[in-house]
PDB file of C-alpha atoms in Angstrom:
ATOM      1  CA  UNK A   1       6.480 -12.762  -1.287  1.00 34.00           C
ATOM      2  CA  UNK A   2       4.787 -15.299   1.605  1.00 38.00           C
ATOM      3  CA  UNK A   3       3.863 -17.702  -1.786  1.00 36.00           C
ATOM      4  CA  UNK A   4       0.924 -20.094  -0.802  1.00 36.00           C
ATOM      5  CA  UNK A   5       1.289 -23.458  -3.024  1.00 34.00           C
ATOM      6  CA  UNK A   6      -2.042 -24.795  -4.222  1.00 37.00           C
ATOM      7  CA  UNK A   7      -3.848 -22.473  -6.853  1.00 36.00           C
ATOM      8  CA  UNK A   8      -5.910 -25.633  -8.659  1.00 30.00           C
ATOM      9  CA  UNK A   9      -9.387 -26.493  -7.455  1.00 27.00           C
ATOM     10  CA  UNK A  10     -12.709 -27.651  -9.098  1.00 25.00           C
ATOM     11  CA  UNK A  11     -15.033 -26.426 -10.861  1.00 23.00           C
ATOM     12  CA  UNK A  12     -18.554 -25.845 -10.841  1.00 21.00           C
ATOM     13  CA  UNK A  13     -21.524 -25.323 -13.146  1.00 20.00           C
ATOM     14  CA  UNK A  14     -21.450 -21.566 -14.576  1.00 24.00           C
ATOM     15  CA  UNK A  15     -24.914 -19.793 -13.547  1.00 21.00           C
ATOM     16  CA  UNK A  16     -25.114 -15.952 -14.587  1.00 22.00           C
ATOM     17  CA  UNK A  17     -26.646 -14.055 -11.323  1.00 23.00           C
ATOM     18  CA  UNK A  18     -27.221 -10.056 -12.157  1.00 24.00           C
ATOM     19  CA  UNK A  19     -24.071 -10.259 -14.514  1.00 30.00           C
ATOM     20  CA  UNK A  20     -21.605 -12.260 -12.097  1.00 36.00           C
ATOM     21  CA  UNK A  21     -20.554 -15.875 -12.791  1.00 42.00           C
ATOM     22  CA  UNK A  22     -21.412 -18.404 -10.086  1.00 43.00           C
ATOM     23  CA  UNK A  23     -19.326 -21.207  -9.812  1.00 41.00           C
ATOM     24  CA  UNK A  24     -20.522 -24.396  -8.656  1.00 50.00           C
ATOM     25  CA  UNK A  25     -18.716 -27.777  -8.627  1.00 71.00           C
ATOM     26  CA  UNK A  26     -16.444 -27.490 -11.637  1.00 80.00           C
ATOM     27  CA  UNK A  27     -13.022 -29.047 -12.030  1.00 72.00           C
ATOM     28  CA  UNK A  28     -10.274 -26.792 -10.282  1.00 68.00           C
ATOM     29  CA  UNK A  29      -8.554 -26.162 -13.371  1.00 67.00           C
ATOM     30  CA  UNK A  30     -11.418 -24.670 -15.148  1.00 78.00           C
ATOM     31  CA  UNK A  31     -11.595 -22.044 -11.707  1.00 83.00           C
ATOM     32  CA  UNK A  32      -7.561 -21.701 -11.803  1.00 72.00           C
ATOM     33  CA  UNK A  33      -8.295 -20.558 -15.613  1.00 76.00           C
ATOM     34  CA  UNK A  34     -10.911 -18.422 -15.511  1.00 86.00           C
ATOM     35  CA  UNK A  35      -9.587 -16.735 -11.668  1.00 86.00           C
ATOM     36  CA  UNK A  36      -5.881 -16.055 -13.321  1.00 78.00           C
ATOM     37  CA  UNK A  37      -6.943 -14.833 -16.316  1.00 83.00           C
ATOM     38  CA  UNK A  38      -9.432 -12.394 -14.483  1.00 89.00           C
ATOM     39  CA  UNK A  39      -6.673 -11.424 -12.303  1.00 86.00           C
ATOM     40  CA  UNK A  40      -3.484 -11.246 -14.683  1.00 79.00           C
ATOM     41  CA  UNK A  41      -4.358 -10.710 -18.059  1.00 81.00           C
ATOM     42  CA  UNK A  42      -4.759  -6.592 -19.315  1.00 81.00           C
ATOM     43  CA  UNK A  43      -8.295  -6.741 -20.088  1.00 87.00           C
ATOM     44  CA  UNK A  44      -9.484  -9.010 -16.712  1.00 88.00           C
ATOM     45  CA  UNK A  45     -11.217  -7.685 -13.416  1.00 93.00           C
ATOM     46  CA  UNK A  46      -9.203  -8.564 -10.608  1.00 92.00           C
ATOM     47  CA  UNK A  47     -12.357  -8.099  -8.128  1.00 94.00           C
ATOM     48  CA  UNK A  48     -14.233 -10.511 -10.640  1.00 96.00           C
ATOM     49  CA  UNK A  49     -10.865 -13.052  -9.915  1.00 93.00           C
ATOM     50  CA  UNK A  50     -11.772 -12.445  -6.536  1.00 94.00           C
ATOM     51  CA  UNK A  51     -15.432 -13.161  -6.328  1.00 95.00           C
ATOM     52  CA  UNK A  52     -14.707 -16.318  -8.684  1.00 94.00           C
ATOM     53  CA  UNK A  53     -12.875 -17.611  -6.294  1.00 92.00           C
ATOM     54  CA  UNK A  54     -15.078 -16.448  -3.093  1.00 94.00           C
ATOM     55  CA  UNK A  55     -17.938 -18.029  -4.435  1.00 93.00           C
ATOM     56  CA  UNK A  56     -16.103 -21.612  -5.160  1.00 91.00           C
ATOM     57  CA  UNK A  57     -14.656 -21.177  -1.581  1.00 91.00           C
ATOM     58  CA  UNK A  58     -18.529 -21.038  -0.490  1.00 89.00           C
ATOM     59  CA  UNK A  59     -19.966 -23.486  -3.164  1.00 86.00           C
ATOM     60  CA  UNK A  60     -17.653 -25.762  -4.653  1.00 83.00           C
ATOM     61  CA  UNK A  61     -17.463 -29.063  -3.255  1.00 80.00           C
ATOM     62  CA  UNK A  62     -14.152 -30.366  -5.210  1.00 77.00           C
ATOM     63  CA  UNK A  63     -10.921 -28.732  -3.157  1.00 78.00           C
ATOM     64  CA  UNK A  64     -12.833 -25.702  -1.329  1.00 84.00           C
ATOM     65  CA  UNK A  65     -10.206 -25.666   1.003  1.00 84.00           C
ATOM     66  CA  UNK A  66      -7.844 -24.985  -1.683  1.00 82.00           C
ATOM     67  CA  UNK A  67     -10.504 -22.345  -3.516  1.00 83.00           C
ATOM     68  CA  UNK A  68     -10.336 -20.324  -0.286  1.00 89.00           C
ATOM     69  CA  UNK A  69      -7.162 -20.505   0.203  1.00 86.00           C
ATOM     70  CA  UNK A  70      -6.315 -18.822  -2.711  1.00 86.00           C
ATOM     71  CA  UNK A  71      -9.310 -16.383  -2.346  1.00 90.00           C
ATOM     72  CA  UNK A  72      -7.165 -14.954   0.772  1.00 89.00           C
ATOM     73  CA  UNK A  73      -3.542 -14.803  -1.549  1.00 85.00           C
ATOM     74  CA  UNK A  74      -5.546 -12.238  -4.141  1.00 87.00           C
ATOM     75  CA  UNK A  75      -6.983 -10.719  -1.199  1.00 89.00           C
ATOM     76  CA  UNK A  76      -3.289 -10.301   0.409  1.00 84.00           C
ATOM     77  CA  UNK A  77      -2.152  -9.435  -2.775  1.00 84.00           C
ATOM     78  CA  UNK A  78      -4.912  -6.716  -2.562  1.00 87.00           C
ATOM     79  CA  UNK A  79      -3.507  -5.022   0.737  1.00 84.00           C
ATOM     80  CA  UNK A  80      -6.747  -6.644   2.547  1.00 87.00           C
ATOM     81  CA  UNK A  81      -5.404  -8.572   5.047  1.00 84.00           C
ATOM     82  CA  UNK A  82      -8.238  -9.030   7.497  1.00 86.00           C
ATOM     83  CA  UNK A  83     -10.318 -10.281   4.762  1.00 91.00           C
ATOM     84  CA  UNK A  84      -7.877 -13.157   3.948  1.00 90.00           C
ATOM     85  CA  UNK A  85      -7.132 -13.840   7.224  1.00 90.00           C
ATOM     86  CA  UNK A  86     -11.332 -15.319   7.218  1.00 93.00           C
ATOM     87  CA  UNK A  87     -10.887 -17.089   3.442  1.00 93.00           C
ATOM     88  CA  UNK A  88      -7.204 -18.289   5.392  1.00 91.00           C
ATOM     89  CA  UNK A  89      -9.327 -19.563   8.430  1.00 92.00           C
ATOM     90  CA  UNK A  90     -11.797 -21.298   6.398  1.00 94.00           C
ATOM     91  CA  UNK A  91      -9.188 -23.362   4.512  1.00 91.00           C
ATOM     92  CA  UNK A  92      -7.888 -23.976   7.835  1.00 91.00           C
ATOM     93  CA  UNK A  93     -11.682 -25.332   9.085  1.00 92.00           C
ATOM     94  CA  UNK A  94     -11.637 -27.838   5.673  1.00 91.00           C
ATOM     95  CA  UNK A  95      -8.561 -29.088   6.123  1.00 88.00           C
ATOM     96  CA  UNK A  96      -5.668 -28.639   8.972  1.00 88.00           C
ATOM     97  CA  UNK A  97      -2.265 -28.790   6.849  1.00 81.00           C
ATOM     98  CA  UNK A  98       0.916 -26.853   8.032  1.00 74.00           C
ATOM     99  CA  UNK A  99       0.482 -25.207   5.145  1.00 75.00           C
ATOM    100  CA  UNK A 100      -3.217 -23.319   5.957  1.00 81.00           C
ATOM    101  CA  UNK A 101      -1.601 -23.238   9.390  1.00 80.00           C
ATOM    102  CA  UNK A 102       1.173 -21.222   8.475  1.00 76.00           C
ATOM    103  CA  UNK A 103      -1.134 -18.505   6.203  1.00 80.00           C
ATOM    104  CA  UNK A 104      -3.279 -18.084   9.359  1.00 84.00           C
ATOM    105  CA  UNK A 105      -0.768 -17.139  11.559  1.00 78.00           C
ATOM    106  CA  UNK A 106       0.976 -15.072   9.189  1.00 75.00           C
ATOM    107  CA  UNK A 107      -2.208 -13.210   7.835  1.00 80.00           C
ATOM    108  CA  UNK A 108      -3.154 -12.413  11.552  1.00 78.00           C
ATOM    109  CA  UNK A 109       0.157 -10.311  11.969  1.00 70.00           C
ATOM    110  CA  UNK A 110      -0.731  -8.638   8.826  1.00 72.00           C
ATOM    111  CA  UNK A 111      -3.762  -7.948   9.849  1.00 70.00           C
ATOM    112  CA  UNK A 112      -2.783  -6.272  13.092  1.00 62.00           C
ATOM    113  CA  UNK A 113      -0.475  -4.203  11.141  1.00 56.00           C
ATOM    114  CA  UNK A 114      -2.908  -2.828   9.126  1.00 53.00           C
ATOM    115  CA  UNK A 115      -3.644   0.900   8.808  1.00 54.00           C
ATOM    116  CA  UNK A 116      -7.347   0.892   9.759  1.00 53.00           C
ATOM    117  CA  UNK A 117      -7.210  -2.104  11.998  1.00 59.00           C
ATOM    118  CA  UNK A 118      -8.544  -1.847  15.648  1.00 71.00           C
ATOM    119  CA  UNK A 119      -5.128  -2.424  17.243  1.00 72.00           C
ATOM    120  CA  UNK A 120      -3.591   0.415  14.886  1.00 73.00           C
ATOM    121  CA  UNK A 121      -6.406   2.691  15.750  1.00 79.00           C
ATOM    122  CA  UNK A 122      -6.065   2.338  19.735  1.00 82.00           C
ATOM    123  CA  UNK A 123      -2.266   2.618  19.239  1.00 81.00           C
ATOM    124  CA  UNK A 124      -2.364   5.477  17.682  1.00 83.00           C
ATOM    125  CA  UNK A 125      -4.517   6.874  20.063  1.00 87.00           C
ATOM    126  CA  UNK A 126      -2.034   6.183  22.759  1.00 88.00           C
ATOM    127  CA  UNK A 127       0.595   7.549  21.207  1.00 87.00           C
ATOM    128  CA  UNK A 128      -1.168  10.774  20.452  1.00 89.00           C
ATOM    129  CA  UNK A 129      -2.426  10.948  24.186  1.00 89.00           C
ATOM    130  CA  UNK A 130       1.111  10.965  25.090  1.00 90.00           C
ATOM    131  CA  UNK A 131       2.940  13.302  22.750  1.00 89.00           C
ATOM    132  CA  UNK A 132      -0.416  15.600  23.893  1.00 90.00           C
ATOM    133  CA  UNK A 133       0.654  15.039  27.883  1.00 90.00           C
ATOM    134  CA  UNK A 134      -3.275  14.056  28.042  1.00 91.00           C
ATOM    135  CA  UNK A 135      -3.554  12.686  31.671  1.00 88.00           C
ATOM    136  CA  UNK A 136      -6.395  10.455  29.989  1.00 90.00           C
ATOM    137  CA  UNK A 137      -4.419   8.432  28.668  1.00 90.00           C
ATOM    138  CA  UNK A 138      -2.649   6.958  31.552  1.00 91.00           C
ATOM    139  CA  UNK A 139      -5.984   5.071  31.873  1.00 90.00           C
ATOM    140  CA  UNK A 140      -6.038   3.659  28.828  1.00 89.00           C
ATOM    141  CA  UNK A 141      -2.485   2.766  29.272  1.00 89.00           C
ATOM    142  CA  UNK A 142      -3.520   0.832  32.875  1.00 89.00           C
ATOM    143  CA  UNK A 143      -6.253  -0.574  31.420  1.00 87.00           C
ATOM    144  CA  UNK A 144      -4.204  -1.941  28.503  1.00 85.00           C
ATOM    145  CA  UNK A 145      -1.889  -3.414  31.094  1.00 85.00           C
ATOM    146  CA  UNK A 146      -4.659  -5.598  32.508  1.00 82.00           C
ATOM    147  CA  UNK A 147      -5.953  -6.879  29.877  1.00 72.00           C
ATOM    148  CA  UNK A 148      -6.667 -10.166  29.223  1.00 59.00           C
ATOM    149  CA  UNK A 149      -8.363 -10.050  25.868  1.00 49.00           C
ATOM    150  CA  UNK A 150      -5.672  -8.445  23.256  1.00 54.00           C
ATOM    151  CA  UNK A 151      -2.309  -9.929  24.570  1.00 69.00           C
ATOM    152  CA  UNK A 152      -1.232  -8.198  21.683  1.00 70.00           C
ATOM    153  CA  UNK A 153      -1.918  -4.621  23.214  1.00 76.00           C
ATOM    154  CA  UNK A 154      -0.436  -5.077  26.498  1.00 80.00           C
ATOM    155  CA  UNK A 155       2.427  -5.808  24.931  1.00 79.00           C
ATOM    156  CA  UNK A 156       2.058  -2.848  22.877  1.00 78.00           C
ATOM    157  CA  UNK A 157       1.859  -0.289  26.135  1.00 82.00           C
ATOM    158  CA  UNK A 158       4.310  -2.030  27.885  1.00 84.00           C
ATOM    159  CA  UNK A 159       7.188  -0.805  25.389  1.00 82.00           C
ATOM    160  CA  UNK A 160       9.704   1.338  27.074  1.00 83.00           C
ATOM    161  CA  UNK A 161       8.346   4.469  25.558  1.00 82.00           C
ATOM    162  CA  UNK A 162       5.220   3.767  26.766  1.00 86.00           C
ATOM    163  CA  UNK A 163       6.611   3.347  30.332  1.00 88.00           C
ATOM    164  CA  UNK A 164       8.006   6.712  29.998  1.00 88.00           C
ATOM    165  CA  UNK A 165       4.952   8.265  29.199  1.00 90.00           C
ATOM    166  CA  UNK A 166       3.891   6.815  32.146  1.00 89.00           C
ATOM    167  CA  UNK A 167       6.424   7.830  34.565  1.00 90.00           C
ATOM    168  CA  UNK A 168       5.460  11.812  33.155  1.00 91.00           C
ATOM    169  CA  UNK A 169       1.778  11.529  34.079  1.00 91.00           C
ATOM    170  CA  UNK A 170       1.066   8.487  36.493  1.00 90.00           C
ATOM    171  CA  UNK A 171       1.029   8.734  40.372  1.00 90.00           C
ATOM    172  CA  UNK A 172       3.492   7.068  42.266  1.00 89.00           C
ATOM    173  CA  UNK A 173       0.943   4.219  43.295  1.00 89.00           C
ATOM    174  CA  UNK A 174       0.060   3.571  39.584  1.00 89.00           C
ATOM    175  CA  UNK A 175       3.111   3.835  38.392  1.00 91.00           C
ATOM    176  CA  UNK A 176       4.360   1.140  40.470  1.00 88.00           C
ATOM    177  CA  UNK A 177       1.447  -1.252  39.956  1.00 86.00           C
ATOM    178  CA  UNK A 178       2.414  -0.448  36.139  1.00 88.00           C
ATOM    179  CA  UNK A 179       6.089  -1.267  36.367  1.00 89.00           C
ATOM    180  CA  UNK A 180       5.225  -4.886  38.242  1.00 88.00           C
ATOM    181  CA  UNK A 181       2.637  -5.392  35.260  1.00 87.00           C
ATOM    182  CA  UNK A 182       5.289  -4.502  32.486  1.00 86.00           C
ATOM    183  CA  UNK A 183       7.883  -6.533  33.663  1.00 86.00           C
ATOM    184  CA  UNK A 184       5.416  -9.646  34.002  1.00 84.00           C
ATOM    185  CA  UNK A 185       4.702  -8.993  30.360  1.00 81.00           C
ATOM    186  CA  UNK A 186       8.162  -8.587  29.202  1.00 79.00           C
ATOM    187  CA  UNK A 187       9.178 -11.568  30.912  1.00 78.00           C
ATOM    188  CA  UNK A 188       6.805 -13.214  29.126  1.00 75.00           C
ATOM    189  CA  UNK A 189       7.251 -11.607  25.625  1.00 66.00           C
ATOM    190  CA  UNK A 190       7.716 -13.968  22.604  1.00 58.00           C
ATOM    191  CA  UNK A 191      10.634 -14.118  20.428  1.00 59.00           C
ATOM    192  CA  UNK A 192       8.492 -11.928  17.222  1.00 54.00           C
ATOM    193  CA  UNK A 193      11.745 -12.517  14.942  1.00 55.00           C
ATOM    194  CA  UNK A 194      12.105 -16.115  15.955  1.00 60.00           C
ATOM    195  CA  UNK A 195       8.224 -16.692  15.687  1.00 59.00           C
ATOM    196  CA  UNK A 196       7.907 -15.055  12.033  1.00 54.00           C
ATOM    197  CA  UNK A 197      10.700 -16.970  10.854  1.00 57.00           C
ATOM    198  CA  UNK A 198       9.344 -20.604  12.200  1.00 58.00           C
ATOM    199  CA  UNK A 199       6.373 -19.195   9.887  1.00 54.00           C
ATOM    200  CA  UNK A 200       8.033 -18.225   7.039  1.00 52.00           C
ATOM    201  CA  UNK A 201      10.048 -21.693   6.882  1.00 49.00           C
ATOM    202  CA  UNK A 202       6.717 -23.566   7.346  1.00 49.00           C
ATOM    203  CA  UNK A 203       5.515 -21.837   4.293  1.00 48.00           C
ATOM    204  CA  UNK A 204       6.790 -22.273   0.980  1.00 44.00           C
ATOM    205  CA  UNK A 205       9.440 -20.703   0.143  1.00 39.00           C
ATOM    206  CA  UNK A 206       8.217 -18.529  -2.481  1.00 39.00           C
ATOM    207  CA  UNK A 207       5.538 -17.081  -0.276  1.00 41.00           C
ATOM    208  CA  UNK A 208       2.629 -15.627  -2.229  1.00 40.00           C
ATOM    209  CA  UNK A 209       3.284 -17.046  -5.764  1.00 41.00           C
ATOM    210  CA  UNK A 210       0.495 -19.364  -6.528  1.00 48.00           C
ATOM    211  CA  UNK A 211       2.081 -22.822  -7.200  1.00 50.00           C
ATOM    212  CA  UNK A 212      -0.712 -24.867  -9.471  1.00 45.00           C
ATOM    213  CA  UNK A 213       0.851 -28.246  -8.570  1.00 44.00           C
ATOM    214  CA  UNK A 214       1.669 -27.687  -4.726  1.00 45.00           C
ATOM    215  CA  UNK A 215      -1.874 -29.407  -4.227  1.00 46.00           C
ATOM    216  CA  UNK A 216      -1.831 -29.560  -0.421  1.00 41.00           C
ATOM    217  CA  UNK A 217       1.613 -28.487  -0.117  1.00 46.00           C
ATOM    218  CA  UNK A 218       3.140 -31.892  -1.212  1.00 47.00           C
ATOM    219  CA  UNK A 219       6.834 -32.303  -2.571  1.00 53.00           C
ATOM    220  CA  UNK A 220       7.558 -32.980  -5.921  1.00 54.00           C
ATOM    221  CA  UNK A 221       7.840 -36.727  -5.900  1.00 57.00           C
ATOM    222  CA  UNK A 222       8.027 -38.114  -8.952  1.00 64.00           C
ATOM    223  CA  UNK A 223       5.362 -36.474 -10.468  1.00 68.00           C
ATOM    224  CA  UNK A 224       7.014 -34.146 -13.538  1.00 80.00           C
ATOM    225  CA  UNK A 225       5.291 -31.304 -13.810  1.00 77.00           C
ATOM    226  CA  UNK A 226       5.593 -30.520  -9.870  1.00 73.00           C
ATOM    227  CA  UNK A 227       9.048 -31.201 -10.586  1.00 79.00           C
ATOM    228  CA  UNK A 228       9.604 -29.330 -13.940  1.00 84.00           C
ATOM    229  CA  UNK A 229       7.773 -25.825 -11.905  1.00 83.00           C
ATOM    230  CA  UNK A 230       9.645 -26.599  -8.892  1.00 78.00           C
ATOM    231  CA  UNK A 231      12.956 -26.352 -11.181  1.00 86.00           C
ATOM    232  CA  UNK A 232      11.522 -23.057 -12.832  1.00 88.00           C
ATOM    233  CA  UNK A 233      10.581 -21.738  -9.314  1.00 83.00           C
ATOM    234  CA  UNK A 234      14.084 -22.458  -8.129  1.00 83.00           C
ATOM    235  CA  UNK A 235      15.810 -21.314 -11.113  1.00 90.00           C
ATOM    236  CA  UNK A 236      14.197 -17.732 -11.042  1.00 87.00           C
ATOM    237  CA  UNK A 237      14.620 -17.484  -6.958  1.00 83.00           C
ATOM    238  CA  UNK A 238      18.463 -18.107  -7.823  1.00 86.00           C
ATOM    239  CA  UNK A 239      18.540 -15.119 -10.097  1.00 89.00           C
ATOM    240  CA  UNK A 240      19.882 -16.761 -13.231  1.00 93.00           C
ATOM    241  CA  UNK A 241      17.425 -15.447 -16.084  1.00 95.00           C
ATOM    242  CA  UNK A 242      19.332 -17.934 -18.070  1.00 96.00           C
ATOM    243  CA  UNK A 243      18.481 -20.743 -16.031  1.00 96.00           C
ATOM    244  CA  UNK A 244      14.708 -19.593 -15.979  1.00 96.00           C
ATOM    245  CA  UNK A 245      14.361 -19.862 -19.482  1.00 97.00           C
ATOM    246  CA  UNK A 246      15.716 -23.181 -19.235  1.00 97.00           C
ATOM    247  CA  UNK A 247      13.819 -24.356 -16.693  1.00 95.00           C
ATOM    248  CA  UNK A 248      10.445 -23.316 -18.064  1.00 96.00           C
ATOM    249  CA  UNK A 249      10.833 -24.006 -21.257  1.00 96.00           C
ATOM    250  CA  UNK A 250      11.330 -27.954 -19.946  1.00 95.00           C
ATOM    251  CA  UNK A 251       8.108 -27.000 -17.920  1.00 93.00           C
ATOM    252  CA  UNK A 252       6.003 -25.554 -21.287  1.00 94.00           C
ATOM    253  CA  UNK A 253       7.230 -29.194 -23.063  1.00 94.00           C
ATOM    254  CA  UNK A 254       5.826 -31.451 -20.819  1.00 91.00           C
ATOM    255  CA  UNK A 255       3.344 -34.010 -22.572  1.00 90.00           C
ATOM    256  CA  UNK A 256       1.611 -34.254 -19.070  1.00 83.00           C
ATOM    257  CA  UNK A 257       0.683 -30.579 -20.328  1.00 84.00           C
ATOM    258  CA  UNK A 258      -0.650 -31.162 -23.804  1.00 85.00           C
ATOM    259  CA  UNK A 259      -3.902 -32.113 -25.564  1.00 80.00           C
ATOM    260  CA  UNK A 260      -6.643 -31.363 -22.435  1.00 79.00           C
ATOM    261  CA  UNK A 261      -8.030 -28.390 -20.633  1.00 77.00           C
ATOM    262  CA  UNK A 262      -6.291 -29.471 -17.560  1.00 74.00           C
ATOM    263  CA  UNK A 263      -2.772 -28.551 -19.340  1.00 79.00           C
ATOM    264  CA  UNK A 264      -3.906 -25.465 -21.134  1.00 81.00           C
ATOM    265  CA  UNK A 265      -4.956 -24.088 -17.761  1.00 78.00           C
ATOM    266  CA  UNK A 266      -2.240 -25.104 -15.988  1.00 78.00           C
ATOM    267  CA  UNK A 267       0.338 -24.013 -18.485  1.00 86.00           C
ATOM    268  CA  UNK A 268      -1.226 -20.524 -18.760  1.00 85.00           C
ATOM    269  CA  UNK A 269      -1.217 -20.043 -15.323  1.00 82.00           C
ATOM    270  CA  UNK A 270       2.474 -20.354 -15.164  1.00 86.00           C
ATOM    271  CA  UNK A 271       2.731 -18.098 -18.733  1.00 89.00           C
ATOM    272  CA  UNK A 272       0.937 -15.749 -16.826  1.00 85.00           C
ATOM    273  CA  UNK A 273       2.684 -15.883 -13.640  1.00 84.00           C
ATOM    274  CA  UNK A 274       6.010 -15.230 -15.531  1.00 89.00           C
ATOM    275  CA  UNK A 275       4.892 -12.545 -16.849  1.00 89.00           C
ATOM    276  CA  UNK A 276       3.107 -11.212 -14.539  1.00 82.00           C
ATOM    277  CA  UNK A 277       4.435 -11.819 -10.959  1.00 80.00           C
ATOM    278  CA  UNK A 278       7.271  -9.946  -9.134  1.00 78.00           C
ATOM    279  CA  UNK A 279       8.691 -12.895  -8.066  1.00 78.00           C
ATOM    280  CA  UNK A 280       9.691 -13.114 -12.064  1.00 88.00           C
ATOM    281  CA  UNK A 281      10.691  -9.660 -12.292  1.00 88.00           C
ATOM    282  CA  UNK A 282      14.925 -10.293 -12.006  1.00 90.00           C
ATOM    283  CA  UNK A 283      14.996 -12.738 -14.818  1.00 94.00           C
ATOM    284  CA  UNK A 284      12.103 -12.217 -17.056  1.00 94.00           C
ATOM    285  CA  UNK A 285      14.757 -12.122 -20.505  1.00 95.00           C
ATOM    286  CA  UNK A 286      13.241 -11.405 -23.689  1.00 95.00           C
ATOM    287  CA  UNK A 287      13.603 -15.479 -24.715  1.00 96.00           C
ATOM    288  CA  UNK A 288      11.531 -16.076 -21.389  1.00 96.00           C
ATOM    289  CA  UNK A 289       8.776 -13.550 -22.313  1.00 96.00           C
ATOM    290  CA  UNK A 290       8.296 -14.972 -25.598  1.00 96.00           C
ATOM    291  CA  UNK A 291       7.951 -18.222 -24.498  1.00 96.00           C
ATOM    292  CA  UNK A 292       5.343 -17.341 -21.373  1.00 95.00           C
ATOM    293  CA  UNK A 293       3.804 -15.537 -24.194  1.00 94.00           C
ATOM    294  CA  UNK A 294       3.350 -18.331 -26.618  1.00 94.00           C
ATOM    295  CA  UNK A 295       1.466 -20.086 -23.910  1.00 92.00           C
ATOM    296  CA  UNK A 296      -1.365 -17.918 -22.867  1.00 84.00           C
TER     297      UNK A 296
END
């Protein structure tokens, strides 16, 4: 889970467009509510969650930095990765925080990864060209090599069995311009499991589990419901359903959490998340259920 702290924004004025919702400068509580209910609850639209929350990244001028960062964890959560990388970005562009930072960086690996992305498509291609013997493709492969503009792909073709390919259809000459290029590259190859886990400490630690109170990634403090989640969050990443329970049924109590919209919303965010989220999954008891439950 790569959680991203922050789900609470602002809200804005409700106008109906051709059946959709438009948000425009509302309290971010009121957008957390209607955005996790759309999302979690059995009878809500998760695209609708989606668009709530595109549409506040776009309009809302409380938080949008926070309403489109959270636009690109559904749209992660969604297996569309290129698409959060741009809500990821445009946090980013509002505010520069480690934590914006760190979603950027990480969404743009995912992003390369994915099935129909460009780098997939012209790997794939590669790799077919040389299980095929296709004298083509040492072209591509050169070209690759020389490339300036996807660092990413020359590091791609200059994997060893990509050098073997070469060595079965190149000519001497290329072959030997290709070997000087690979080993430049190599020598300057970065340390990918080092690198993902400098991002996955700068993150916090429970990835893509919205965090309501992580408002711009800050540390508990003295501030008790940061504290009381942070306890619940901890308790379940320990494993100890027991401890869970305890946690968030200290959270539920909170007076900070009683008697205003703000608390409803924020309080049935976390119900929901219990219920809901994997992250919950190893120590969601029957005592914890019912108590998530009695707080939607």
């Amino acid at each position: 889970m790569r959680l991203y702290p922050g789900f609470a924004l602002a809200l804005a004025t409700m106008v109906v467009l051709a059946g959709c919702q438009r948000t425009v400068s509302q309290p971010y509580y009121l957008i957390l509510d209607r955005a996790v209910k759309e999302y979690f609850l059995p009878d809500g639209d998760k695209s609708t969650a989606i668009q709530i929350l595109q549409e506040a990244c776009a309009d809302n001028s409380d938080n949008p930095d926070l309403l489109c960062y959270n636009a690109g964890v559904l749209l992660l959560r969604e297996g569309r990765p290129e698409q959060a990388l741009d809500y990821f970005e445009r946090a980013l562009d509002y505010k520069d925080i480690p934590l914006y930072r760190s979603a950027v960086a990480s969404a743009r690996l995912q992003a390369g990864s994915a099935p129909g992305s460009d780098f997939q498509k012209q790997a794939a291609q590669i790799i077919q060209g040389c299980r095929n013997q296709e004298s083509a493709v040492v072209a591509d492969i050169l070209s690759a090599l020389e490339s300036d503009a996807d660092s990413r792909f020359a590091r791609f073709v200059s994997q060893p069995l990509i050098e073997q390919c070469l060595e079965n259809l190149a000519k001497a000459d290329e072959m030997a311009q290709a070997r000087n290029r690979i080993q430049s590259i190599r020598d300057q190859m970065p340390d990918y499991q080092g690198e993902w886990k400098a991002i996955q400490l700068s993150m916090h630690p429970l990835n893509r589990l919205w965090n309501p109170f992580w408002k711009y990634g800050q540390n508990p403090g003295n501030v008790p419901a940061v504290q009381a989640w942070a306890a619940t969050l901890d308790a379940a990443r320990s494993g100890s359903a027991g401890a869970t329970e305890q946690a968030a049924r200290r959270f539920f109590g909170l007076p900070e959490l009683t008697g205003s919209d703000q608390g409803v919303a924020l309080r049935r965010a976390g119900a929901l998340l219990i219920l809901q989220d994997p992250f919950f999954d190893g120590v969601r008891s029957g005592g914890l259920k019912a108590l998530a439950q009695s707080n939607l």
